[in-house]
């Protein structure tokens, strides 16, 4: 499987209208291919939405996109004037989390994006494979991605929490674990953290 992570920057105050328009056709769109999740930014750069799609392959993605563009309901009506910028990444999942989870996992999602030193992604994955089970005893990892197209060498891990207080509680507990963080810091160039909230129609919520 491959995953497309699409992030749109919107006009100030445009998130509610964008989600309303998208939500009106989301059921039709999800019949064509799987939506992993749909979110809007809460902490970090604001006025953004993110949608993550699962495809069998690059060929499947191209076929789905061609098919949806033939539909009268796609793209969602009214969103053209709200969008300012679009960005897309193509990613895969590492063996320790081969597919994203689904269902009700939390009210907020922390997307942590680490830029890995070129050639060292294998080292990061090895350490996560070894030490993630202890961390997941505290709270689940919703998804993990490594980028193949777009910005390269990105390691993206997604953590759901009930709220920001719950996040603080879990992170404080995780720092008491003997092997967390899992020893991957020497292989990282940078780290970024953002908080996103799921839309009402998001499969991850």
Tab-separated table of C-alpha atoms in Angstrom:
chain	number	residue	atom	x	y	z
A	1	UNK	CA	0.000	0.000	0.000
A	2	UNK	CA	0.968	3.615	-0.489
A	3	UNK	CA	-0.465	6.633	1.293
A	4	UNK	CA	-0.976	10.134	-0.017
A	5	UNK	CA	-0.877	12.887	2.591
A	6	UNK	CA	-2.444	16.045	1.186
A	7	UNK	CA	-2.251	19.325	3.118
A	8	UNK	CA	-4.137	22.418	1.975
A	9	UNK	CA	-3.583	25.939	3.271
A	10	UNK	CA	-6.882	27.822	3.389
A	11	UNK	CA	-8.067	31.376	3.737
A	12	UNK	CA	-8.363	32.637	7.311
A	13	UNK	CA	-11.517	31.197	8.832
A	14	UNK	CA	-12.064	28.855	5.890
A	15	UNK	CA	-11.742	25.500	7.657
A	16	UNK	CA	-15.390	25.110	8.689
A	17	UNK	CA	-16.677	25.858	5.187
A	18	UNK	CA	-14.101	23.575	3.583
A	19	UNK	CA	-14.995	20.670	5.880
A	20	UNK	CA	-18.710	21.249	5.299
A	21	UNK	CA	-18.253	21.092	1.524
A	22	UNK	CA	-15.921	18.102	1.704
A	23	UNK	CA	-18.169	16.284	4.148
A	24	UNK	CA	-21.118	16.618	1.766
A	25	UNK	CA	-19.359	14.376	-0.779
A	26	UNK	CA	-17.076	12.362	1.513
A	27	UNK	CA	-19.280	9.259	1.446
A	28	UNK	CA	-19.241	9.174	-2.360
A	29	UNK	CA	-15.486	9.732	-2.469
A	30	UNK	CA	-14.777	7.003	0.094
A	31	UNK	CA	-16.593	4.488	-2.104
A	32	UNK	CA	-13.845	4.975	-4.696
A	33	UNK	CA	-10.815	4.627	-2.398
A	34	UNK	CA	-10.077	4.485	1.316
A	35	UNK	CA	-9.819	7.660	3.367
A	36	UNK	CA	-7.540	7.104	6.362
A	37	UNK	CA	-8.270	10.395	8.065
A	38	UNK	CA	-9.248	14.034	7.617
A	39	UNK	CA	-7.992	16.680	10.046
A	40	UNK	CA	-7.642	20.415	10.591
A	41	UNK	CA	-4.714	22.076	12.350
A	42	UNK	CA	-5.119	23.244	15.944
A	43	UNK	CA	-1.506	23.961	16.969
A	44	UNK	CA	1.123	24.862	14.383
A	45	UNK	CA	0.323	26.774	11.200
A	46	UNK	CA	-3.438	27.345	11.331
A	47	UNK	CA	-6.138	27.337	8.645
A	48	UNK	CA	-4.993	24.037	7.158
A	49	UNK	CA	-6.656	20.711	6.450
A	50	UNK	CA	-5.021	17.337	5.921
A	51	UNK	CA	-6.486	14.279	4.245
A	52	UNK	CA	-4.727	10.922	4.012
A	53	UNK	CA	-5.673	8.393	1.315
A	54	UNK	CA	-4.738	4.736	0.942
A	55	UNK	CA	-3.974	3.263	-2.491
A	56	UNK	CA	-2.802	-0.150	-3.634
A	57	UNK	CA	-0.115	1.366	-5.862
A	58	UNK	CA	0.812	4.446	-7.870
A	59	UNK	CA	-1.190	3.011	-10.759
A	60	UNK	CA	-4.241	2.601	-8.513
A	61	UNK	CA	-3.891	6.200	-7.331
A	62	UNK	CA	-3.786	7.464	-10.926
A	63	UNK	CA	-6.832	5.373	-11.849
A	64	UNK	CA	-8.828	6.605	-8.852
A	65	UNK	CA	-7.956	10.237	-9.470
A	66	UNK	CA	-8.968	9.945	-13.123
A	67	UNK	CA	-12.248	8.287	-12.152
A	68	UNK	CA	-13.160	10.839	-9.489
A	69	UNK	CA	-12.539	13.762	-11.815
A	70	UNK	CA	-15.301	12.394	-14.057
A	71	UNK	CA	-17.847	12.672	-11.248
A	72	UNK	CA	-20.135	15.718	-11.007
A	73	UNK	CA	-19.608	15.896	-7.246
A	74	UNK	CA	-15.792	16.050	-7.377
A	75	UNK	CA	-13.936	18.141	-6.445
A	76	UNK	CA	-16.236	19.444	-3.696
A	77	UNK	CA	-18.124	22.520	-4.822
A	78	UNK	CA	-17.261	25.823	-3.189
A	79	UNK	CA	-13.758	24.961	-2.001
A	80	UNK	CA	-11.861	26.473	-4.930
A	81	UNK	CA	-12.080	29.991	-3.506
A	82	UNK	CA	-10.995	28.834	-0.036
A	83	UNK	CA	-7.755	27.065	-1.006
A	84	UNK	CA	-4.510	29.028	-1.119
A	85	UNK	CA	-1.920	26.281	-1.460
A	86	UNK	CA	-1.751	22.504	-1.867
A	87	UNK	CA	1.029	20.081	-0.930
A	88	UNK	CA	1.235	16.320	-1.326
A	89	UNK	CA	3.476	13.549	0.001
A	90	UNK	CA	3.536	9.882	-0.991
A	91	UNK	CA	4.525	7.559	1.836
A	92	UNK	CA	4.598	3.945	2.951
A	93	UNK	CA	4.243	2.378	6.385
A	94	UNK	CA	7.085	0.615	8.244
A	95	UNK	CA	6.724	-3.066	9.239
A	96	UNK	CA	6.006	-2.302	12.904
A	97	UNK	CA	2.810	-0.418	11.895
A	98	UNK	CA	2.030	-1.808	8.426
A	99	UNK	CA	-1.331	-0.039	8.192
A	100	UNK	CA	-2.884	2.928	9.996
A	101	UNK	CA	-5.410	2.178	12.693
A	102	UNK	CA	-9.031	3.228	12.301
A	103	UNK	CA	-11.882	4.155	14.597
A	104	UNK	CA	-12.300	6.336	17.663
A	105	UNK	CA	-8.870	6.867	19.211
A	106	UNK	CA	-8.822	10.445	20.482
A	107	UNK	CA	-10.000	14.016	20.248
A	108	UNK	CA	-6.594	15.368	19.203
A	109	UNK	CA	-3.844	13.863	17.080
A	110	UNK	CA	-0.196	14.770	17.365
A	111	UNK	CA	1.676	14.496	14.076
A	112	UNK	CA	5.404	14.351	14.783
A	113	UNK	CA	7.587	14.698	11.688
A	114	UNK	CA	11.266	13.853	11.982
A	115	UNK	CA	13.674	14.534	9.135
A	116	UNK	CA	16.149	11.660	9.095
A	117	UNK	CA	19.776	11.869	7.969
A	118	UNK	CA	19.911	10.421	4.437
A	119	UNK	CA	20.696	6.708	4.567
A	120	UNK	CA	19.738	6.306	8.236
A	121	UNK	CA	16.012	5.518	7.994
A	122	UNK	CA	16.758	1.833	8.561
A	123	UNK	CA	18.447	2.657	11.871
A	124	UNK	CA	15.407	4.618	13.032
A	125	UNK	CA	12.976	1.863	12.048
A	126	UNK	CA	15.122	-0.772	13.772
A	127	UNK	CA	15.052	1.079	17.083
A	128	UNK	CA	11.343	1.785	16.867
A	129	UNK	CA	10.631	-1.857	16.089
A	130	UNK	CA	12.484	-2.876	19.232
A	131	UNK	CA	11.074	-0.340	21.681
A	132	UNK	CA	7.608	0.641	20.417
A	133	UNK	CA	5.701	-2.147	22.264
A	134	UNK	CA	6.611	-0.641	25.643
A	135	UNK	CA	5.521	2.814	24.483
A	136	UNK	CA	2.234	1.484	23.115
A	137	UNK	CA	1.445	0.006	26.505
A	138	UNK	CA	0.767	3.643	27.459
A	139	UNK	CA	-1.176	4.756	24.366
A	140	UNK	CA	-1.572	3.534	20.774
A	141	UNK	CA	0.365	4.683	17.746
A	142	UNK	CA	-2.331	5.516	15.187
A	143	UNK	CA	-0.069	5.525	12.141
A	144	UNK	CA	3.508	5.846	10.974
A	145	UNK	CA	4.760	6.878	7.549
A	146	UNK	CA	8.077	7.253	5.750
A	147	UNK	CA	8.060	9.486	2.695
A	148	UNK	CA	8.870	8.254	-0.805
A	149	UNK	CA	7.837	11.311	-2.839
A	150	UNK	CA	7.633	14.965	-1.894
A	151	UNK	CA	9.919	15.924	1.001
A	152	UNK	CA	12.171	12.891	1.421
A	153	UNK	CA	13.584	11.196	4.540
A	154	UNK	CA	10.588	12.132	6.668
A	155	UNK	CA	9.507	9.819	9.487
A	156	UNK	CA	5.959	10.762	10.500
A	157	UNK	CA	4.342	9.239	13.584
A	158	UNK	CA	0.789	9.962	14.637
A	159	UNK	CA	-0.360	9.782	18.260
A	160	UNK	CA	-4.007	10.181	19.349
A	161	UNK	CA	-4.943	11.575	22.752
A	162	UNK	CA	-8.207	12.363	24.520
A	163	UNK	CA	-7.059	15.972	24.904
A	164	UNK	CA	-3.877	17.957	25.511
A	165	UNK	CA	-3.879	17.138	29.231
A	166	UNK	CA	-3.936	13.447	28.354
A	167	UNK	CA	-1.014	14.044	25.990
A	168	UNK	CA	1.022	15.607	28.798
A	169	UNK	CA	0.218	12.702	31.127
A	170	UNK	CA	1.258	10.077	28.591
A	171	UNK	CA	4.424	11.882	27.554
A	172	UNK	CA	5.493	12.308	31.172
A	173	UNK	CA	4.926	8.595	31.717
A	174	UNK	CA	6.815	7.693	28.537
A	175	UNK	CA	9.898	9.593	29.710
A	176	UNK	CA	10.115	7.169	32.627
A	177	UNK	CA	10.482	4.199	30.281
A	178	UNK	CA	14.073	2.891	30.085
A	179	UNK	CA	14.208	2.966	26.277
A	180	UNK	CA	12.008	5.856	25.239
A	181	UNK	CA	12.781	7.848	23.192
A	182	UNK	CA	14.046	4.735	21.384
A	183	UNK	CA	17.618	5.848	20.657
A	184	UNK	CA	16.959	7.312	17.213
A	185	UNK	CA	17.944	10.920	17.955
A	186	UNK	CA	21.523	10.585	16.608
A	187	UNK	CA	20.005	9.836	13.190
A	188	UNK	CA	17.704	12.881	13.055
A	189	UNK	CA	18.262	16.265	11.430
A	190	UNK	CA	15.128	17.990	12.748
A	191	UNK	CA	11.865	17.424	14.601
A	192	UNK	CA	8.455	19.040	14.209
A	193	UNK	CA	5.244	18.574	16.181
A	194	UNK	CA	1.720	19.727	15.311
A	195	UNK	CA	-1.702	19.104	16.828
A	196	UNK	CA	-4.588	18.271	14.495
A	197	UNK	CA	-8.262	17.575	15.216
A	198	UNK	CA	-10.346	15.099	13.196
A	199	UNK	CA	-13.323	16.151	11.101
A	200	UNK	CA	-16.710	14.633	11.930
A	201	UNK	CA	-16.487	12.298	8.917
A	202	UNK	CA	-12.883	11.208	9.491
A	203	UNK	CA	-12.413	7.411	9.841
A	204	UNK	CA	-9.717	8.216	12.398
A	205	UNK	CA	-11.439	10.237	15.110
